[in-house]
PDB file of C-alpha atoms in Angstrom:
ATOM      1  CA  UNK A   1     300.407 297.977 156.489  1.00 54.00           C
ATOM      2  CA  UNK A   2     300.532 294.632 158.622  1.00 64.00           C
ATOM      3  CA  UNK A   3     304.011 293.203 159.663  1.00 71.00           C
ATOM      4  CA  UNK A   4     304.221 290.075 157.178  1.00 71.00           C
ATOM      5  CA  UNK A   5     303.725 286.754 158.691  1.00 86.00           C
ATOM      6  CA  UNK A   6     306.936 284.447 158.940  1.00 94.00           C
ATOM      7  CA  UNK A   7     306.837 282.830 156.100  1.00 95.00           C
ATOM      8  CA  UNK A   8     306.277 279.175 156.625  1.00 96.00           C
ATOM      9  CA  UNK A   9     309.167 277.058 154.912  1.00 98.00           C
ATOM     10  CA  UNK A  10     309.304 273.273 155.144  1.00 98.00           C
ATOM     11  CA  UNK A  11     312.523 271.646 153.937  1.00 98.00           C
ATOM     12  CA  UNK A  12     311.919 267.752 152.332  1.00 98.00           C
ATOM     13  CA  UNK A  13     315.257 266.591 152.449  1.00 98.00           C
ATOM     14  CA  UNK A  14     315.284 263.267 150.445  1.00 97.00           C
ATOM     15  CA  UNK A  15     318.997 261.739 151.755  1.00 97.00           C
ATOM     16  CA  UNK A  16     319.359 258.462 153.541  1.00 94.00           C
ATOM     17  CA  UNK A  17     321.911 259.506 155.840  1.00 92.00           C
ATOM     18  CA  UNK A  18     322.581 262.575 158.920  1.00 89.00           C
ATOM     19  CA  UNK A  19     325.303 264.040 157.285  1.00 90.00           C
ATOM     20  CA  UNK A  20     325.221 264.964 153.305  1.00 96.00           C
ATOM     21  CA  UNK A  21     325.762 267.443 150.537  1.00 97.00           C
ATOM     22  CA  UNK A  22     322.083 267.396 150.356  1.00 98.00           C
ATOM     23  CA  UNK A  23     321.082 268.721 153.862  1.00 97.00           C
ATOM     24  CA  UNK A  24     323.766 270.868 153.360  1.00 98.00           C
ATOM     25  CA  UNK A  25     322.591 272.789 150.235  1.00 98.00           C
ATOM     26  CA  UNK A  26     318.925 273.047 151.861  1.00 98.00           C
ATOM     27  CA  UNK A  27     320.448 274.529 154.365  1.00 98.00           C
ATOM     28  CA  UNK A  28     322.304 277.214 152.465  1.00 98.00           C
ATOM     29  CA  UNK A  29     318.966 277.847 150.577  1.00 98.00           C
ATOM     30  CA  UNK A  30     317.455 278.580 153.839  1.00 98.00           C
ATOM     31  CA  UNK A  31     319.853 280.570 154.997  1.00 98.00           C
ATOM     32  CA  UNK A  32     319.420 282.413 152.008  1.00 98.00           C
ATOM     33  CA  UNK A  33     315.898 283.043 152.570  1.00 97.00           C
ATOM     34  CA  UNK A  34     316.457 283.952 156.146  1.00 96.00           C
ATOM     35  CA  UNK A  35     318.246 286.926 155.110  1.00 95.00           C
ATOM     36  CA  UNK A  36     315.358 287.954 152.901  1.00 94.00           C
ATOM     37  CA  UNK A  37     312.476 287.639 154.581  1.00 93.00           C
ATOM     38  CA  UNK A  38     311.128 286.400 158.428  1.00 94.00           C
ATOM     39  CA  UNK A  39     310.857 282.515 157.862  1.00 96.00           C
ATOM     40  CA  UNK A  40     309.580 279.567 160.273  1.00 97.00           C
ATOM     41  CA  UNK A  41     311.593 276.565 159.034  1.00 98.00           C
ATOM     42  CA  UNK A  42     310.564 273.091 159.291  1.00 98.00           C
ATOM     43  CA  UNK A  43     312.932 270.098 158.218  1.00 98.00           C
ATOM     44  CA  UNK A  44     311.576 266.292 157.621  1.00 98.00           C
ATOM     45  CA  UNK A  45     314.415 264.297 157.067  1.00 98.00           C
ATOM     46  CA  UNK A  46     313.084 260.918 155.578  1.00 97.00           C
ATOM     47  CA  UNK A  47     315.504 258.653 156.772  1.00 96.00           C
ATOM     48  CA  UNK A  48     314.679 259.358 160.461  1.00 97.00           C
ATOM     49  CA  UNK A  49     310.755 258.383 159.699  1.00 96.00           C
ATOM     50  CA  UNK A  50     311.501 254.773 160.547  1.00 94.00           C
ATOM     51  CA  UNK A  51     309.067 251.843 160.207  1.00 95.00           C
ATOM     52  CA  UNK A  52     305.571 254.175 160.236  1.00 94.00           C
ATOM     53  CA  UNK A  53     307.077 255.859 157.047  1.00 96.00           C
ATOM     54  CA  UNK A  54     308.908 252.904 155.575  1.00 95.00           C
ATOM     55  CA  UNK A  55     306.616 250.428 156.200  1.00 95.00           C
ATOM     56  CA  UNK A  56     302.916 252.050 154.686  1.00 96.00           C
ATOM     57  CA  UNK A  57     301.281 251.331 152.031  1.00 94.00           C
ATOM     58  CA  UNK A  58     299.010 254.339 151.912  1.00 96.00           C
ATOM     59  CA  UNK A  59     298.632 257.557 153.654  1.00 97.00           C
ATOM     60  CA  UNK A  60     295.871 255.176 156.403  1.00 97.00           C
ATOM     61  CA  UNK A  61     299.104 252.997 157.465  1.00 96.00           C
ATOM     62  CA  UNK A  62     301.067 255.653 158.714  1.00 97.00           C
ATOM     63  CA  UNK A  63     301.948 256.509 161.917  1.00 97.00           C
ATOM     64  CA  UNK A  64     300.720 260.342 163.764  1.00 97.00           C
ATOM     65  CA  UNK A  65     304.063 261.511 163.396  1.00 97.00           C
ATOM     66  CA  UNK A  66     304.761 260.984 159.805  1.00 98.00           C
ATOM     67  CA  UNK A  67     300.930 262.320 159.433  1.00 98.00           C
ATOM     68  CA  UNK A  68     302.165 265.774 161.535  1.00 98.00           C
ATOM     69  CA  UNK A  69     305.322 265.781 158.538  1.00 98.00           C
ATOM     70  CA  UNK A  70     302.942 264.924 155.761  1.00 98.00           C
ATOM     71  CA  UNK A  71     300.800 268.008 156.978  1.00 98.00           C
ATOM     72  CA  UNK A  72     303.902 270.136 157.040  1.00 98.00           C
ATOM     73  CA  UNK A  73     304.756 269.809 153.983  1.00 98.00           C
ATOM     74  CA  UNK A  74     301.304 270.363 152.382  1.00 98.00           C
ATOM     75  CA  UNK A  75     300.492 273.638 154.468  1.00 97.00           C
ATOM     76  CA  UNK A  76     304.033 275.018 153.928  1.00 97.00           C
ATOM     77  CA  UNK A  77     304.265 278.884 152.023  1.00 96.00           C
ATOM     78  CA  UNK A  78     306.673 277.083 150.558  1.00 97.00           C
ATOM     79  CA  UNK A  79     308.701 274.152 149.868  1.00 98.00           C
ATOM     80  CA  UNK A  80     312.032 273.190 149.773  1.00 98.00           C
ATOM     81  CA  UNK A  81     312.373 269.835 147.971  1.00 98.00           C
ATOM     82  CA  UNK A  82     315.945 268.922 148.359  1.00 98.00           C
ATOM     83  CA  UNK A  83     317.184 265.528 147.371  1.00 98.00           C
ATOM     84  CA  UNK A  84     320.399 263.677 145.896  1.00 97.00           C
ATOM     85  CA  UNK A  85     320.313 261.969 142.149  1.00 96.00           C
ATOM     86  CA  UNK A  86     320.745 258.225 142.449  1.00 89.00           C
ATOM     87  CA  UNK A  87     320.681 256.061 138.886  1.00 87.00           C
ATOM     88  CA  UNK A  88     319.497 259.348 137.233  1.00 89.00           C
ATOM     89  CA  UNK A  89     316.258 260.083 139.740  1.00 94.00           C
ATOM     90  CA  UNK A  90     315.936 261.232 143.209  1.00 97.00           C
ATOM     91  CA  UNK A  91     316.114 258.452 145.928  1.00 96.00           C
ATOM     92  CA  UNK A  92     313.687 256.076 146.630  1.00 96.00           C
ATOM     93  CA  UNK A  93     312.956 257.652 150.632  1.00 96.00           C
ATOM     94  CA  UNK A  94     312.117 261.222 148.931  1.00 98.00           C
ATOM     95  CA  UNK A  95     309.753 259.633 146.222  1.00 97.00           C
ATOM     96  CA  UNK A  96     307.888 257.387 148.716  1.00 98.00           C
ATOM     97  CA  UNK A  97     307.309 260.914 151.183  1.00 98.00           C
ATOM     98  CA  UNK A  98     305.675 262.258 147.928  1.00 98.00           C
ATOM     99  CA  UNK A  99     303.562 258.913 147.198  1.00 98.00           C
ATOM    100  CA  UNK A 100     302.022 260.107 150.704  1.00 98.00           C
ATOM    101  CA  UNK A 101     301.156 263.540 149.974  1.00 98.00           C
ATOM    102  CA  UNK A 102     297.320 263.997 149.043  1.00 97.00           C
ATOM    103  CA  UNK A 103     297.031 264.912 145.195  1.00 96.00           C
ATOM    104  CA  UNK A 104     295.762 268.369 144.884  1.00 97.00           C
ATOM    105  CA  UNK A 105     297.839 269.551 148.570  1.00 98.00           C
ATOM    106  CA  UNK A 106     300.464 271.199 146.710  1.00 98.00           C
ATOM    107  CA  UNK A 107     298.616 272.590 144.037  1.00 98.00           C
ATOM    108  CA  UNK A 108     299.558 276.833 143.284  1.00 96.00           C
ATOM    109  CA  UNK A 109     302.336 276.102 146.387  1.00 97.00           C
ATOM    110  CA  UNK A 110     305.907 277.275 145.111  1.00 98.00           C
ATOM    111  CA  UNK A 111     308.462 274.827 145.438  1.00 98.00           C
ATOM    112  CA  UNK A 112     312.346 275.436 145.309  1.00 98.00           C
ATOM    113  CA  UNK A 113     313.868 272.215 143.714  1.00 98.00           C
ATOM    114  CA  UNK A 114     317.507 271.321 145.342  1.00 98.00           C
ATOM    115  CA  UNK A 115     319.398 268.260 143.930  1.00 98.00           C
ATOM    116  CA  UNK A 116     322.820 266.991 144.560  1.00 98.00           C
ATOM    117  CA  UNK A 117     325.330 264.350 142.780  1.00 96.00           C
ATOM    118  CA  UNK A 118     328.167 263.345 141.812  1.00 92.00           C
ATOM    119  CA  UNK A 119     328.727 265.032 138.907  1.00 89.00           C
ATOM    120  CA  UNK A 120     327.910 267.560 136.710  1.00 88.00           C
ATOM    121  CA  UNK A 121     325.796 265.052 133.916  1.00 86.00           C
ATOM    122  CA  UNK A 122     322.865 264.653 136.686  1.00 90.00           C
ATOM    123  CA  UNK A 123     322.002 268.119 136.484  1.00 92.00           C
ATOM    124  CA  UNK A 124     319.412 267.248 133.975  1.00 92.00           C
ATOM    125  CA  UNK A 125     317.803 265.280 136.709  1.00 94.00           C
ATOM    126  CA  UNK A 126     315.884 268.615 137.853  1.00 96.00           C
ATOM    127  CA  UNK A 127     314.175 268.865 134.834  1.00 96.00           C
ATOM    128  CA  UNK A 128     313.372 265.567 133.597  1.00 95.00           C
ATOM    129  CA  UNK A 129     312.330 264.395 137.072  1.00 96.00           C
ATOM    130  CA  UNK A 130     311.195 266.619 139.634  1.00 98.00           C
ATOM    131  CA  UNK A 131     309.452 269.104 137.503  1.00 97.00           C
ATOM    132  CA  UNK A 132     307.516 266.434 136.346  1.00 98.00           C
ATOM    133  CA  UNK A 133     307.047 264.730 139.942  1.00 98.00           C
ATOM    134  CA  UNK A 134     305.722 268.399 141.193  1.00 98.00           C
ATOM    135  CA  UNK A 135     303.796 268.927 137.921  1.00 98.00           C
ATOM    136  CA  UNK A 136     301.857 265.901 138.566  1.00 98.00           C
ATOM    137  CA  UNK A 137     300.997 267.862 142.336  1.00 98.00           C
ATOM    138  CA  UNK A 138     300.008 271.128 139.819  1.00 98.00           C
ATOM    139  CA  UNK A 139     302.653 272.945 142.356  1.00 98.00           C
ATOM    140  CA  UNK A 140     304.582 276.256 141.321  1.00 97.00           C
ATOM    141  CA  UNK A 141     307.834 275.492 140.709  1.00 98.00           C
ATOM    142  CA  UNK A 142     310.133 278.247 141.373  1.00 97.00           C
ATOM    143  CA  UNK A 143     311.752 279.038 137.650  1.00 96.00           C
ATOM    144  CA  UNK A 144     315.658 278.368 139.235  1.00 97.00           C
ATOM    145  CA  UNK A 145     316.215 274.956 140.690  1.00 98.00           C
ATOM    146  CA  UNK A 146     319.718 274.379 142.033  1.00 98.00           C
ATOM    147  CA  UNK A 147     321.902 271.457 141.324  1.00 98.00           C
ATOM    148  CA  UNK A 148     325.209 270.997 143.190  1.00 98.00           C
ATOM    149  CA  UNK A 149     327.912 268.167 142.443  1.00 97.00           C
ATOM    150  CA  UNK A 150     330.298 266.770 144.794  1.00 95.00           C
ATOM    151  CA  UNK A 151     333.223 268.844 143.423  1.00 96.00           C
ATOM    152  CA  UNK A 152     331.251 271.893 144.602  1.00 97.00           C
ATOM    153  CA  UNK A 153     331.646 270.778 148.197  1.00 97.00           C
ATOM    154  CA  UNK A 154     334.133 270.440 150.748  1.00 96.00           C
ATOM    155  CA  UNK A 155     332.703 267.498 152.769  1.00 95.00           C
ATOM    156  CA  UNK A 156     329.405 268.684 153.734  1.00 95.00           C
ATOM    157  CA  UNK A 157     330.354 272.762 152.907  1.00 96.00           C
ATOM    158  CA  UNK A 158     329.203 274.358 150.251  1.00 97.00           C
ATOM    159  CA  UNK A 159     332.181 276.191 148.200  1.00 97.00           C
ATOM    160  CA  UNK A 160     331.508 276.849 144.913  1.00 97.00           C
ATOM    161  CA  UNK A 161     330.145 280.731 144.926  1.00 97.00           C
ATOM    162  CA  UNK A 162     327.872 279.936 141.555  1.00 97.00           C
ATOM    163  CA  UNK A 163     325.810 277.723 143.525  1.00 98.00           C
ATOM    164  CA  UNK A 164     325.285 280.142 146.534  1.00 97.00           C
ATOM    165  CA  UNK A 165     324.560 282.715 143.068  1.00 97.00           C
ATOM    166  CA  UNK A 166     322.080 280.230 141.663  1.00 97.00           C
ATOM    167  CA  UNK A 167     319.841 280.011 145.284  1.00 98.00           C
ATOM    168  CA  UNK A 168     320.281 283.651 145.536  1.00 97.00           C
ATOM    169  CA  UNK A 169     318.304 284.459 142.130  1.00 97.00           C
ATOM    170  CA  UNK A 170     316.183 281.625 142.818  1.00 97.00           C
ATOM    171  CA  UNK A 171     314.600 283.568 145.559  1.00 97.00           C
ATOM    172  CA  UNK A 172     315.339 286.868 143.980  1.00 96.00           C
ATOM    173  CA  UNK A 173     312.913 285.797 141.434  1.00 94.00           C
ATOM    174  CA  UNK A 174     310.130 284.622 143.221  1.00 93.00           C
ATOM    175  CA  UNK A 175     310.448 287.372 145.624  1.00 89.00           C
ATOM    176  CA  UNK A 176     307.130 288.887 145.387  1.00 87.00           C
ATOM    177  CA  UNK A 177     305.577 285.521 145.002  1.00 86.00           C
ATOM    178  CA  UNK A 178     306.564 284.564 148.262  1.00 86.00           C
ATOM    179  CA  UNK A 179     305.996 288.352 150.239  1.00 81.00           C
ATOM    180  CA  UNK A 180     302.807 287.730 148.436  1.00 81.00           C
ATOM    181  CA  UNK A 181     302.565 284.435 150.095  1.00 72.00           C
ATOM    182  CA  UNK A 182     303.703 285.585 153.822  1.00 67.00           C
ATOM    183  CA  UNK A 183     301.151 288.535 154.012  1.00 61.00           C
ATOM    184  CA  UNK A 184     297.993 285.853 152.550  1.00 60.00           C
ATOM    185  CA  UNK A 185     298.459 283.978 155.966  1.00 52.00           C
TER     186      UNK A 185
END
């Protein structure tokens, strides 16, 4: 039998700043994975997209490199939507990548769903907003989503042991899925 493919991961990391919880947790959740199964990992942070990302209307305004990111994300093995709650929704940045991303490009593609906030009451936030926003892309939602508050977290590290439990079964779940996925390439 063939030696799987790396498994192509892109990471969608929805915070307007370098250093946050957010960026954190994907990076946990890859980490994870890493330890699971050969990846190839590729991260688009939104706020560093500047005026070609910020600035278009439509997918025809924007610039080649937030076309190359665009393409990432709709040719990953899998995705790894990771974004914190503002007002009770993901941010504005991470919502506007998504507004970009052709209709049926996501369609059977299984997406982990990470969200981070300040407390415990947004956790509801993964299922009464980005199901729906990745339901609307007829993507594969993996069955766990993770959702992390600011008490779980040190600064930007990750303490709380449930949360590195949650990822873990989130993969452990979709594990054939995704070996599934790596070997199709």
């Amino acid at each position: 039998m063939p030696e799987p493919a790396p498994l192509r991961v892109v990471v969608v990391n929805g915070s307007p700043s370098e250093r946050s919880r957010t960026a954190a947790l994907a990076d946990v959740a890859v980490r994870t994975l890493e330890r699971m199964t050969p990846v190839e990992v590729h991260r688009v942070d939104v706020y560093r997209l500047g005026a070609g990302f910020t600035g278009a209307l439509d997918r025809e305004s924007v610039t080649a490199e937030v076309e190359a990111e665009l393409r990432a994300a709709e040719h990953a093995d899998l995705l790894i939507a990771a974004t914190p709650i503002f007002r009770g929704s993901y941010t504005g940045l991470f919502k506007h990548f998504f507004d970009l991303v052709e209709q049926y490009a996501l369609a059977n593609r299984p997406v982990l769903l990470l969200a981070t906030g300040g407390g415990d009451h947004h956790a509801l936030v993964l299922d009464h907003a980005l199901r729906p926003l990745f339901a609307f892309f007829q993507a594969l939602t993996l069955p766990v989503a993770v959702y992390a508050s600011s008490g779980d977290f040190d600064g930007t590290a990750l303490l709380n042991p449930r949360v590195y439990g949650r990822i873990q079964t989130a993969f452990d779940d979709a594990a054939d899925l995704l070996r599934r996925r790596s070997v199709a390439v």
